[in-house]
Amino acid sequence: QLQASGGGLVTAGGSLRLSCAASGRTFSSCMGWFRQAPGKEREFVAAISWSGGITYYADSVKGRFTISRDNAKNTVYLQTNSLKPEDTAVYYCAAAKVLYATTETTKYDYWGQGTLVTVSS
């Protein structure tokens, strides 16, 4: 099971640290964060390889968000800085079928519940 947390209401320019804790099994795979804004399709945000050595980011968050993981704690993090109103969305973490970092949504086969991030202007 994947459980995302850390969302909330923040003003533009603020920061939040999202966490995704895995329980019941160890996700020895690439982990990713996705988001879905109201009325929009789900989109890729960031991904990290099993080793943590490779990361990918969507252009819209590059330089502002940082994905990391602590395999000993079976937890993935998403540090979100300089938040903008357009970052408002439900953020989901997911586990991929592969070890390497991937942006392909079809490679992710296990999804957690989301956490809502609301950025006010």
PDB file of C-alpha atoms in Angstrom:
ATOM      1  CA  GLN A   1       0.000   0.000   0.000  1.00  0.00           C
ATOM      2  CA  LEU A   2       1.187   3.509  -0.830  1.00  0.00           C
ATOM      3  CA  GLN A   3       0.069   6.399   1.341  1.00  0.00           C
ATOM      4  CA  ALA A   4       0.794   9.967   0.330  1.00  0.00           C
ATOM      5  CA  SER A   5       0.738  12.770   2.875  1.00  0.00           C
ATOM      6  CA  GLY A   6       1.967  16.293   3.430  1.00  0.00           C
ATOM      7  CA  GLY A   7      -0.445  18.212   1.268  1.00  0.00           C
ATOM      8  CA  GLY A   8      -2.204  21.343   2.428  1.00  0.00           C
ATOM      9  CA  LEU A   9      -2.981  24.973   1.753  1.00  0.00           C
ATOM     10  CA  VAL A  10      -0.062  27.281   1.083  1.00  0.00           C
ATOM     11  CA  THR A  11       0.333  30.740  -0.389  1.00  0.00           C
ATOM     12  CA  ALA A  12       2.223  31.293  -3.624  1.00  0.00           C
ATOM     13  CA  GLY A  13       5.962  31.101  -3.102  1.00  0.00           C
ATOM     14  CA  GLY A  14       5.603  28.703  -0.228  1.00  0.00           C
ATOM     15  CA  SER A  15       6.828  25.147   0.197  1.00  0.00           C
ATOM     16  CA  LEU A  16       5.491  21.741   1.116  1.00  0.00           C
ATOM     17  CA  ARG A  17       7.174  18.393   1.591  1.00  0.00           C
ATOM     18  CA  LEU A  18       5.122  15.470   0.381  1.00  0.00           C
ATOM     19  CA  SER A  19       5.817  11.961   1.617  1.00  0.00           C
ATOM     20  CA  CYS A  20       4.817   8.573   0.255  1.00  0.00           C
ATOM     21  CA  ALA A  21       5.166   5.649   2.624  1.00  0.00           C
ATOM     22  CA  ALA A  22       4.969   2.092   1.386  1.00  0.00           C
ATOM     23  CA  SER A  23       3.630  -0.614   3.648  1.00  0.00           C
ATOM     24  CA  GLY A  24       2.917  -4.263   3.211  1.00  0.00           C
ATOM     25  CA  ARG A  25       5.705  -4.722   0.706  1.00  0.00           C
ATOM     26  CA  THR A  26       8.980  -3.177  -0.326  1.00  0.00           C
ATOM     27  CA  PHE A  27       8.856  -1.312  -3.603  1.00  0.00           C
ATOM     28  CA  SER A  28      12.196  -2.167  -5.134  1.00  0.00           C
ATOM     29  CA  SER A  29      11.491  -0.113  -8.193  1.00  0.00           C
ATOM     30  CA  CYS A  30      11.318   3.315  -9.707  1.00  0.00           C
ATOM     31  CA  MET A  31       8.940   5.589  -7.826  1.00  0.00           C
ATOM     32  CA  GLY A  32       7.114   8.559  -9.244  1.00  0.00           C
ATOM     33  CA  TRP A  33       4.903  11.489  -8.393  1.00  0.00           C
ATOM     34  CA  PHE A  34       2.001  12.529 -10.570  1.00  0.00           C
ATOM     35  CA  ARG A  35      -0.676  15.167 -10.151  1.00  0.00           C
ATOM     36  CA  GLN A  36      -4.169  15.857 -11.359  1.00  0.00           C
ATOM     37  CA  ALA A  37      -5.675  19.314 -11.323  1.00  0.00           C
ATOM     38  CA  PRO A  38      -9.453  19.866 -11.420  1.00  0.00           C
ATOM     39  CA  GLY A  39     -10.786  19.267 -14.908  1.00  0.00           C
ATOM     40  CA  LYS A  40      -7.408  18.140 -16.230  1.00  0.00           C
ATOM     41  CA  GLU A  41      -5.748  14.830 -16.962  1.00  0.00           C
ATOM     42  CA  ARG A  42      -3.213  13.324 -14.631  1.00  0.00           C
ATOM     43  CA  GLU A  43       0.324  14.399 -15.471  1.00  0.00           C
ATOM     44  CA  PHE A  44       3.822  13.271 -14.640  1.00  0.00           C
ATOM     45  CA  VAL A  45       5.712  15.354 -12.081  1.00  0.00           C
ATOM     46  CA  ALA A  46       8.891  13.512 -11.069  1.00  0.00           C
ATOM     47  CA  ALA A  47      10.490  10.084 -10.970  1.00  0.00           C
ATOM     48  CA  ILE A  48      13.429   8.499  -9.180  1.00  0.00           C
ATOM     49  CA  SER A  49      15.260   5.279  -9.879  1.00  0.00           C
ATOM     50  CA  TRP A  50      15.540   2.482  -7.325  1.00  0.00           C
ATOM     51  CA  SER A  51      19.064   3.558  -6.373  1.00  0.00           C
ATOM     52  CA  GLY A  52      18.084   7.207  -6.232  1.00  0.00           C
ATOM     53  CA  GLY A  53      20.837   8.083  -8.648  1.00  0.00           C
ATOM     54  CA  ILE A  54      18.626   9.084 -11.563  1.00  0.00           C
ATOM     55  CA  THR A  55      15.775  11.575 -11.391  1.00  0.00           C
ATOM     56  CA  TYR A  56      13.461  13.091 -13.991  1.00  0.00           C
ATOM     57  CA  TYR A  57      11.192  16.118 -13.713  1.00  0.00           C
ATOM     58  CA  ALA A  58       8.443  17.664 -15.737  1.00  0.00           C
ATOM     59  CA  ASP A  59       9.566  20.946 -17.284  1.00  0.00           C
ATOM     60  CA  SER A  60       6.914  22.804 -15.310  1.00  0.00           C
ATOM     61  CA  VAL A  61       8.483  21.858 -11.958  1.00  0.00           C
ATOM     62  CA  LYS A  62      12.170  21.600 -12.850  1.00  0.00           C
ATOM     63  CA  GLY A  63      14.287  23.699 -10.508  1.00  0.00           C
ATOM     64  CA  ARG A  64      11.467  24.014  -7.966  1.00  0.00           C
ATOM     65  CA  PHE A  65      10.661  20.417  -6.979  1.00  0.00           C
ATOM     66  CA  THR A  66      13.044  17.723  -5.734  1.00  0.00           C
ATOM     67  CA  ILE A  67      12.276  14.019  -5.511  1.00  0.00           C
ATOM     68  CA  SER A  68      14.213  11.804  -3.123  1.00  0.00           C
ATOM     69  CA  ARG A  69      13.856   8.458  -1.417  1.00  0.00           C
ATOM     70  CA  ASP A  70      14.915   6.639   1.725  1.00  0.00           C
ATOM     71  CA  ASN A  71      14.843   2.940   0.937  1.00  0.00           C
ATOM     72  CA  ALA A  72      15.511   2.010   4.560  1.00  0.00           C
ATOM     73  CA  LYS A  73      12.238   3.738   5.441  1.00  0.00           C
ATOM     74  CA  ASN A  74      10.452   2.628   2.272  1.00  0.00           C
ATOM     75  CA  THR A  75       9.518   6.260   1.714  1.00  0.00           C
ATOM     76  CA  VAL A  76       9.669   8.668  -1.210  1.00  0.00           C
ATOM     77  CA  TYR A  77       9.574  12.434  -0.828  1.00  0.00           C
ATOM     78  CA  LEU A  78       8.710  15.375  -3.028  1.00  0.00           C
ATOM     79  CA  GLN A  79      10.017  18.726  -1.832  1.00  0.00           C
ATOM     80  CA  THR A  80       7.994  21.447  -3.499  1.00  0.00           C
ATOM     81  CA  ASN A  81       9.362  25.004  -3.393  1.00  0.00           C
ATOM     82  CA  SER A  82       8.310  28.290  -4.962  1.00  0.00           C
ATOM     83  CA  LEU A  83       4.807  26.947  -5.359  1.00  0.00           C
ATOM     84  CA  LYS A  84       2.491  28.575  -7.868  1.00  0.00           C
ATOM     85  CA  PRO A  85      -1.304  28.557  -8.081  1.00  0.00           C
ATOM     86  CA  GLU A  86      -1.013  26.319 -11.149  1.00  0.00           C
ATOM     87  CA  ASP A  87       0.608  23.666  -8.936  1.00  0.00           C
ATOM     88  CA  THR A  88      -2.760  23.161  -7.246  1.00  0.00           C
ATOM     89  CA  ALA A  89      -3.717  19.510  -7.702  1.00  0.00           C
ATOM     90  CA  VAL A  90      -4.082  16.159  -6.045  1.00  0.00           C
ATOM     91  CA  TYR A  91      -0.625  14.612  -5.941  1.00  0.00           C
ATOM     92  CA  TYR A  92      -0.223  10.849  -6.272  1.00  0.00           C
ATOM     93  CA  CYS A  93       2.753   8.608  -5.732  1.00  0.00           C
ATOM     94  CA  ALA A  94       3.191   5.444  -7.736  1.00  0.00           C
ATOM     95  CA  ALA A  95       5.504   2.477  -8.055  1.00  0.00           C
ATOM     96  CA  ALA A  96       6.758   1.348 -11.437  1.00  0.00           C
ATOM     97  CA  LYS A  97       7.400  -2.138 -12.812  1.00  0.00           C
ATOM     98  CA  VAL A  98      11.004  -1.222 -13.528  1.00  0.00           C
ATOM     99  CA  LEU A  99      14.090  -0.223 -11.553  1.00  0.00           C
ATOM    100  CA  TYR A 100      15.177   2.623 -13.796  1.00  0.00           C
ATOM    101  CA  ALA A 101      13.588   6.058 -13.602  1.00  0.00           C
ATOM    102  CA  THR A 102      10.797   6.480 -16.128  1.00  0.00           C
ATOM    103  CA  THR A 103       8.321   9.164 -17.111  1.00  0.00           C
ATOM    104  CA  GLU A 104       6.022   6.689 -18.866  1.00  0.00           C
ATOM    105  CA  THR A 105       2.741   6.421 -16.992  1.00  0.00           C
ATOM    106  CA  THR A 106       2.140   2.946 -18.447  1.00  0.00           C
ATOM    107  CA  LYS A 107       5.194   1.656 -16.569  1.00  0.00           C
ATOM    108  CA  TYR A 108       3.545   2.424 -13.220  1.00  0.00           C
ATOM    109  CA  ASP A 109       1.343  -0.333 -11.898  1.00  0.00           C
ATOM    110  CA  TYR A 110       0.750   0.533  -8.260  1.00  0.00           C
ATOM    111  CA  TRP A 111      -0.867   3.777  -7.188  1.00  0.00           C
ATOM    112  CA  GLY A 112      -1.502   5.307  -3.828  1.00  0.00           C
ATOM    113  CA  GLN A 113      -4.182   7.632  -2.617  1.00  0.00           C
ATOM    114  CA  GLY A 114      -3.501  11.252  -3.337  1.00  0.00           C
ATOM    115  CA  THR A 115      -2.803  14.251  -1.179  1.00  0.00           C
ATOM    116  CA  LEU A 116      -4.280  17.638  -2.040  1.00  0.00           C
ATOM    117  CA  VAL A 117      -2.022  20.628  -2.557  1.00  0.00           C
ATOM    118  CA  THR A 118      -3.736  23.995  -2.819  1.00  0.00           C
ATOM    119  CA  VAL A 119      -1.718  27.095  -3.645  1.00  0.00           C
ATOM    120  CA  SER A 120      -3.436  30.428  -3.182  1.00  0.00           C
ATOM    121  CA  SER A 121      -2.364  33.560  -4.996  1.00  0.00           C
TER     122      SER A 121
END
